[in-house]
């Protein structure tokens, strides 16, 4: 879910920069400069990303005999 939100906000940011450039409120250089944080954010790895395969935690333990 966090990755989906990250992509959504990055695309919204890039679209806003493109719209401002298209309307003439930004020069091309500033519009490209506004897209740089989007590229950096998408290139930055997510902190919750798992490395490797699935990870399981064993909850059960061997029974202990009571004397």
XYZ file of N, CA and C in Angstrom:
201
model
N 0.824 -1.193 0.000
C 0.000 0.000 0.000
C 0.869 1.258 0.000
N 1.955 1.193 0.748
C 2.846 2.355 0.804
C 3.462 2.624 -0.567
N 3.768 1.558 -1.301
C 4.345 1.735 -2.635
C 3.325 2.359 -3.575
N 2.073 1.944 -3.460
C 1.022 2.522 -4.294
C 0.854 4.015 -4.010
N 0.850 4.379 -2.751
C 0.741 5.794 -2.392
C 1.952 6.586 -2.869
N 3.119 5.975 -2.769
C 4.338 6.645 -3.227
C 4.236 6.941 -4.715
N 3.814 5.948 -5.510
C 3.661 6.146 -6.950
C 2.592 7.193 -7.260
N 1.478 7.146 -6.532
C 0.396 8.095 -6.768
C 0.867 9.529 -6.524
N 1.508 9.765 -5.392
C 1.958 11.118 -5.079
C 3.062 11.588 -6.017
N 3.931 10.685 -6.435
C 4.984 11.061 -7.378
C 4.398 11.437 -8.738
N 3.432 10.657 -9.190
C 2.803 10.990 -10.471
C 2.011 12.292 -10.381
N 1.351 12.518 -9.254
C 0.618 13.770 -9.068
C 1.574 14.965 -9.064
N 2.721 14.806 -8.414
C 3.722 15.873 -8.359
C 4.252 16.184 -9.757
N 4.579 15.135 -10.517
C 5.092 15.320 -11.867
C 4.022 15.929 -12.775
N 2.772 15.508 -12.609
C 1.691 16.076 -13.422
C 1.474 17.547 -13.097
N 1.579 17.898 -11.820
C 1.427 19.308 -11.439
C 2.550 20.154 -12.032
N 3.771 19.643 -12.028
C 4.892 20.375 -12.627
C 4.673 20.537 -14.128
N 4.212 19.483 -14.779
C 3.941 19.564 -16.208
C 2.810 20.526 -16.537
N 1.780 20.533 -15.706
C 0.659 21.447 -15.933
C 1.081 22.899 -15.737
N 1.853 23.161 -14.696
C 2.337 24.531 -14.477
C 3.223 24.990 -15.627
N 4.044 24.076 -16.149
C 4.879 24.435 -17.300
C 4.009 24.691 -18.529
N 3.012 23.849 -18.738
C 2.137 23.989 -19.905
C 1.349 25.304 -19.863
N 0.938 25.706 -18.680
C 0.177 26.947 -18.530
C 1.070 28.183 -18.571
N 2.373 27.984 -18.590
C 3.289 29.118 -18.692
C 3.670 29.718 -17.358
N 3.333 29.067 -16.260
C 3.676 29.587 -14.940
C 5.088 29.199 -14.523
N 5.645 28.203 -15.191
C 7.010 27.758 -14.906
C 7.794 27.687 -16.205
N 9.074 27.972 -16.103
C 9.937 27.736 -17.247
C 10.289 26.253 -17.288
N 10.786 25.803 -18.414
C 11.099 24.386 -18.604
C 12.144 23.907 -17.600
N 13.120 24.729 -17.302
C 14.160 24.340 -16.350
C 13.613 24.110 -14.956
N 12.715 24.989 -14.518
C 12.120 24.827 -13.190
C 11.186 23.625 -13.150
N 10.468 23.379 -14.233
C 9.595 22.207 -14.280
C 10.415 20.925 -14.201
N 11.545 20.881 -14.911
C 12.415 19.705 -14.821
C 13.032 19.584 -13.437
N 13.347 20.708 -12.814
C 13.905 20.683 -11.458
C 12.878 20.161 -10.456
N 11.603 20.407 -10.708
C 10.558 19.897 -9.813
C 10.355 18.390 -9.982
N 10.754 17.847 -11.126
C 10.591 16.417 -11.367
C 11.745 15.621 -10.750
N 12.875 16.270 -10.479
C 14.029 15.573 -9.901
C 13.690 14.902 -8.568
N 12.969 15.555 -7.617
C 12.615 14.845 -6.380
C 11.754 13.607 -6.623
N 10.924 13.639 -7.656
C 10.092 12.476 -7.987
C 10.975 11.300 -8.387
N 11.946 11.558 -9.220
C 12.845 10.494 -9.677
C 13.653 9.954 -8.500
N 14.127 10.840 -7.640
C 14.901 10.394 -6.483
C 14.043 9.576 -5.519
N 12.813 10.000 -5.304
C 11.930 9.272 -4.394
C 11.589 7.890 -4.926
N 11.368 7.790 -6.220
C 11.053 6.478 -6.797
C 12.281 5.575 -6.850
N 13.464 6.161 -6.939
C 14.687 5.359 -6.966
C 15.089 4.895 -5.577
N 14.660 5.617 -4.538
C 15.014 5.273 -3.161
C 14.267 4.003 -2.753
N 14.965 2.990 -2.254
C 14.268 1.757 -1.882
C 13.383 1.944 -0.658
N 12.284 1.230 -0.646
C 11.358 1.298 0.473
C 11.991 0.635 1.690
N 11.778 1.185 2.866
C 12.402 0.649 4.072
C 11.747 -0.658 4.510
N 10.519 -0.906 4.083
C 9.809 -2.113 4.497
C 9.927 -3.238 3.487
N 10.715 -3.044 2.461
C 10.858 -4.059 1.426
C 11.611 -5.263 1.982
N 11.089 -6.434 1.729
C 11.729 -7.649 2.214
C 12.818 -8.074 1.253
N 13.868 -8.574 1.783
C 14.960 -9.104 0.971
C 14.813 -10.622 0.928
N 14.888 -11.196 -0.228
C 14.792 -12.642 -0.351
C 13.351 -13.112 -0.364
N 13.158 -14.352 0.080
C 11.832 -14.969 0.058
C 10.995 -14.592 1.259
N 9.922 -15.312 1.409
C 9.030 -15.064 2.533
C 9.710 -15.458 3.836
N 9.369 -14.744 4.893
C 9.958 -15.029 6.193
C 8.853 -15.500 7.124
N 9.080 -16.627 7.753
C 8.104 -17.181 8.672
C 8.692 -17.209 10.080
N 7.840 -17.027 11.053
C 8.263 -17.103 12.450
C 7.621 -18.326 13.055
N 8.432 -19.165 13.670
C 7.905 -20.375 14.292
C 7.429 -20.025 15.693
N 6.138 -20.208 15.933
C 5.547 -19.820 17.208
C 5.516 -20.982 18.205
N 5.433 -22.200 17.710
C 5.279 -23.352 18.608
C 6.637 -23.801 19.128
N 6.630 -24.338 20.347
C 7.847 -24.887 20.946
C 7.584 -26.329 21.335
N 8.637 -27.045 21.531
C 8.513 -28.429 21.959
C 7.911 -28.472 23.383
N 7.004 -29.416 23.635
C 6.438 -29.520 24.982
C 7.504 -29.912 26.014
N 7.394 -29.346 27.193
C 8.329 -29.644 28.282
C 7.605 -30.491 29.313
N 8.240 -31.606 29.691
C 7.636 -32.520 30.670
C 7.722 -31.902 32.069
N 6.596 -31.928 32.808
C 6.568 -31.406 34.157
C 6.832 -32.577 35.108
N 7.752 -32.420 36.055
C 8.081 -33.513 36.969
C 7.418 -33.333 38.305
